[in-house]
Coordinates of C-alpha atoms in Angstrom, one line a residue:
M1 CA 0.0 0.0 0.0
S2 CA 1.4 3.4 -0.9
I3 CA 1.9 6.1 1.8
N4 CA -1.0 8.2 0.4
A5 CA -3.4 5.3 -0.2
P6 CA -6.8 6.1 1.4
E7 CA -8.5 3.9 3.9
F8 CA -11.7 2.2 2.7
L9 CA -13.8 -0.8 3.0
V10 CA -15.4 -3.0 0.3
V11 CA -19.0 -4.0 0.5
I12 CA -20.3 -6.8 -1.9
P13 CA -24.1 -6.9 -2.3
A14 CA -25.2 -10.4 -3.0
R15 CA -28.8 -11.4 -3.7
L16 CA -29.7 -15.0 -4.1
G17 CA -32.7 -14.2 -6.4
S18 CA -31.4 -13.7 -9.9
T19 CA -33.7 -14.0 -13.0
R20 CA -31.1 -14.6 -15.6
L21 CA -28.9 -17.0 -13.6
P22 CA -30.6 -18.5 -10.6
R23 CA -28.6 -18.7 -7.3
K24 CA -25.8 -16.8 -9.0
P25 CA -23.7 -15.9 -6.0
L26 CA -23.4 -19.6 -5.0
A27 CA -22.5 -20.8 -8.5
D28 CA -19.4 -23.0 -8.3
I29 CA -16.2 -21.6 -9.9
G30 CA -13.3 -24.0 -9.5
G31 CA -14.6 -25.4 -6.2
K32 CA -15.6 -22.1 -4.5
P33 CA -18.9 -20.2 -4.7
M34 CA -18.7 -17.1 -6.9
V35 CA -19.4 -14.7 -4.0
I36 CA -16.3 -16.1 -2.2
R37 CA -14.2 -15.6 -5.4
V38 CA -15.3 -12.0 -5.5
A39 CA -14.5 -11.5 -1.8
E40 CA -11.1 -13.0 -2.2
R41 CA -10.3 -10.6 -5.1
A42 CA -11.4 -7.7 -2.9
Q43 CA -9.2 -8.9 -0.1
Q44 CA -6.2 -8.5 -2.5
S45 CA -6.9 -4.8 -2.7
N46 CA -5.9 -2.2 -0.1
A47 CA -9.3 -2.4 1.7
Q48 CA -9.2 -2.4 5.5
S49 CA -12.1 -4.8 5.5
V50 CA -14.4 -6.7 3.0
V51 CA -18.0 -7.3 3.9
V52 CA -20.6 -9.3 2.0
A53 CA -24.2 -7.8 2.3
T54 CA -26.9 -10.3 1.6
D55 CA -30.6 -11.1 2.2
S56 CA -29.9 -14.8 2.2
P57 CA -29.0 -16.9 5.3
E58 CA -27.6 -19.5 2.9
I59 CA -25.1 -17.0 1.5
Q60 CA -24.3 -15.9 5.1
A61 CA -23.6 -19.5 6.0
V62 CA -21.2 -19.9 3.1
C63 CA -19.4 -16.7 4.0
D64 CA -19.0 -18.0 7.6
Q65 CA -17.6 -21.2 6.3
Y66 CA -14.8 -19.3 4.4
R67 CA -14.4 -16.7 7.3
I68 CA -15.6 -13.8 5.1
E69 CA -17.4 -11.1 7.1
C70 CA -21.1 -11.1 6.1
L71 CA -24.1 -9.0 7.3
L72 CA -27.7 -10.1 6.8
T73 CA -29.7 -7.2 5.4
S74 CA -33.3 -6.5 4.5
A75 CA -34.9 -8.4 1.6
D76 CA -36.8 -5.3 0.5
H77 CA -34.0 -3.1 -0.9
P78 CA -34.8 -1.9 -4.4
T79 CA -31.1 -1.3 -5.3
G80 CA -27.6 -2.5 -4.3
T81 CA -26.9 1.0 -3.1
D82 CA -29.8 0.8 -0.6
R83 CA -28.3 -2.5 0.7
I84 CA -24.9 -0.9 1.1
A85 CA -26.5 2.0 2.9
E86 CA -27.9 -0.4 5.5
V87 CA -24.4 -1.9 6.0
A88 CA -23.1 1.6 6.7
Q89 CA -25.8 2.1 9.3
L90 CA -25.2 -1.3 10.9
L91 CA -21.5 -0.7 11.1
K92 CA -22.1 2.9 12.3
L93 CA -19.5 4.2 9.8
P94 CA -18.2 7.8 10.3
A95 CA -19.5 10.2 7.7
D96 CA -16.2 10.5 5.8
T97 CA -15.7 6.7 5.5
L98 CA -15.0 5.6 1.9
V99 CA -17.1 2.5 0.9
V100 CA -16.4 0.7 -2.4
N101 CA -19.3 -1.2 -3.9
V102 CA -17.9 -4.3 -5.7
Q103 CA -20.6 -6.2 -7.6
G104 CA -21.1 -9.8 -6.4
D105 CA -20.8 -11.2 -10.0
E106 CA -17.3 -9.9 -10.7
P107 CA -15.0 -12.9 -9.8
L108 CA -12.2 -11.6 -12.0
I109 CA -12.2 -7.9 -10.9
P110 CA -8.7 -6.6 -10.7
P111 CA -7.8 -5.5 -7.1
E112 CA -6.0 -2.4 -8.7
L113 CA -9.4 -1.2 -10.0
I114 CA -10.9 -1.4 -6.5
N115 CA -7.9 0.7 -5.2
Q116 CA -8.3 3.2 -8.1
V117 CA -12.0 3.9 -7.5
A118 CA -11.3 4.6 -3.8
Q119 CA -8.3 6.8 -4.7
T120 CA -10.4 8.8 -7.2
L121 CA -13.0 9.6 -4.5
A122 CA -10.3 10.4 -1.9
D123 CA -8.7 12.8 -4.5
N124 CA -12.0 14.6 -5.3
V125 CA -13.2 15.9 -1.9
T126 CA -16.2 17.8 -3.4
C127 CA -17.6 14.6 -4.9
A128 CA -19.9 12.2 -3.1
I129 CA -19.3 9.2 -5.5
S130 CA -16.6 8.0 -7.8
T131 CA -16.8 5.4 -10.6
V132 CA -14.8 4.2 -13.6
A133 CA -15.2 4.4 -17.4
V134 CA -13.2 2.9 -20.3
P135 CA -12.9 4.0 -23.9
I136 CA -15.2 2.2 -26.3
V137 CA -13.2 0.4 -29.0
D138 CA -16.0 -1.6 -30.5
A139 CA -18.2 0.7 -32.5
A140 CA -21.3 -1.6 -32.1
E141 CA -21.2 -0.8 -28.3
I142 CA -21.9 2.9 -29.0
T143 CA -25.4 2.2 -30.0
N144 CA -26.0 -0.9 -27.8
P145 CA -28.5 0.1 -25.0
N146 CA -27.0 -2.6 -22.7
V147 CA -23.8 -0.6 -22.8
V148 CA -24.1 2.4 -20.5
K149 CA -22.3 5.5 -21.7
V150 CA -21.0 8.5 -19.7
V151 CA -20.1 12.0 -20.7
L152 CA -17.6 13.9 -18.5
N153 CA -16.9 17.6 -17.9
R154 CA -13.4 19.1 -17.9
A155 CA -12.9 18.1 -14.3
N156 CA -13.6 14.4 -15.1
E157 CA -16.9 14.5 -13.4
A158 CA -20.0 12.9 -14.8
L159 CA -22.4 15.1 -16.8
Y160 CA -24.8 12.3 -17.6
F161 CA -25.1 8.5 -18.0
S162 CA -27.3 7.0 -20.7
R163 CA -28.1 3.8 -22.6
A164 CA -28.4 6.1 -25.6
T165 CA -25.5 7.2 -27.8
I166 CA -23.9 10.1 -26.0
P167 CA -22.4 12.2 -27.1
F168 CA -24.3 12.0 -30.4
V169 CA -22.0 12.8 -33.4
R170 CA -24.1 15.1 -35.5
D171 CA -21.6 15.4 -38.4
P172 CA -19.7 12.1 -39.0
D173 CA -17.5 13.9 -41.6
S174 CA -16.2 16.4 -39.0
K175 CA -12.5 16.3 -38.3
Q176 CA -13.3 16.6 -34.6
T177 CA -12.8 13.3 -32.8
I178 CA -14.6 12.2 -29.7
T179 CA -13.9 9.1 -27.5
H180 CA -17.1 7.5 -26.3
L181 CA -16.8 6.1 -22.8
R182 CA -18.4 3.0 -21.4
H183 CA -19.4 3.1 -17.7
L184 CA -18.2 0.3 -15.5
G185 CA -20.5 -0.6 -12.5
I186 CA -18.0 -0.1 -9.7
Y187 CA -18.5 2.8 -7.2
A188 CA -17.0 4.3 -4.2
Y189 CA -19.2 6.4 -1.8
R190 CA -18.8 8.6 1.2
A191 CA -20.8 7.1 4.1
D192 CA -22.8 10.3 4.6
F193 CA -24.0 10.2 1.0
L194 CA -25.2 6.6 1.6
E195 CA -27.2 7.8 4.5
A196 CA -28.7 10.6 2.4
Y197 CA -29.4 8.3 -0.6
T198 CA -32.0 6.3 1.3
R199 CA -34.1 9.4 1.8
L200 CA -34.0 10.4 -1.9
D201 CA -37.0 9.6 -4.1
P202 CA -36.3 7.9 -7.4
A203 CA -35.6 10.5 -10.1
P204 CA -37.4 10.7 -13.5
P205 CA -34.3 10.1 -15.6
E206 CA -33.3 7.2 -13.3
Q207 CA -36.7 5.5 -13.8
T208 CA -36.6 6.2 -17.6
E209 CA -33.1 4.8 -18.2
A210 CA -33.1 2.3 -15.3
L211 CA -29.8 3.7 -14.0
E212 CA -29.7 4.3 -10.3
Q213 CA -26.6 6.6 -10.5
L214 CA -28.8 9.2 -12.1
R215 CA -30.6 9.7 -8.8
A216 CA -27.4 11.2 -7.4
L217 CA -26.9 13.6 -10.4
W218 CA -30.6 14.6 -10.3
N219 CA -30.2 15.7 -6.7
G220 CA -27.0 17.7 -7.3
Y221 CA -24.4 15.2 -6.1
R222 CA -21.1 15.1 -8.0
I223 CA -19.6 11.9 -9.4
A224 CA -15.8 11.7 -10.1
V225 CA -14.9 9.4 -12.9
H226 CA -11.6 7.7 -13.4
T227 CA -10.9 6.7 -17.1
A228 CA -9.1 3.4 -17.2
S229 CA -7.0 2.4 -20.2
K230 CA -8.8 -0.9 -20.8
A231 CA -11.8 -2.8 -19.5
P232 CA -11.4 -5.4 -16.9
P233 CA -12.7 -9.0 -17.6
A234 CA -16.5 -9.1 -17.9
G235 CA -18.7 -10.2 -15.0
V236 CA -21.2 -13.1 -14.9
D237 CA -24.7 -12.5 -16.1
T238 CA -25.4 -15.7 -18.0
V239 CA -24.5 -19.4 -18.1
E240 CA -22.1 -18.7 -20.9
D241 CA -20.4 -16.0 -18.8
L242 CA -20.1 -18.5 -16.0
E243 CA -18.4 -21.1 -18.2
R244 CA -16.0 -18.5 -19.6
V245 CA -14.9 -17.5 -16.1
R246 CA -14.5 -21.2 -15.1
R247 CA -12.2 -21.7 -18.1
I248 CA -10.1 -18.7 -17.3
L249 CA -9.6 -19.6 -13.7
A250 CA -8.9 -23.3 -14.6
S251 CA -6.1 -22.2 -16.9

């Protein structure tokens, strides 16, 4: 850990109910459940602690077996951010604590990426959240609504996130070049923002785009964005994704 590395903790939200891949957090990857693989990756970062947040006693029992800290949270949370906010309350985290949200379906997440999102928030004291983007290199992703795009201001803070093509290139023959950015779903938050988030109503653009980070922008919170040079390995959404990750770890 570098001298200036910030202190932070990682929270991994893990729901047992998944429509596309049932019981996803407990899917076996090389002899270990996926949620354990994710937690072990997070433990390789500079995090002071790693906590799994779940609504499932079964997931909690698996975490206990592997000596991974786990907190049982409400089954009624509409978003992963709400679940992480409950963890912040349960742990009575000081207002300035940095909390990194690592998705429970990212068993190949680079520990350096976790460190970077925490460092970005620590370096941007006026921001409540930080996240990561990467340049889009496949032109088909620019128009793919499953690929979330982000546009930044000159301070590398998010102006807007969208499933639409942003920015839209009005004149394709123009000599001006623009790099479209893909948003990656890893966040760091300040604990006082998490506490405030639970009191914010869903925002119209959030509901339209189905992107919960738009609730923060709608309410005036600033989001710092680190642009990484390349995308990390993809997470697990489907059976095919699961088989790909199994092959990578087996090799």
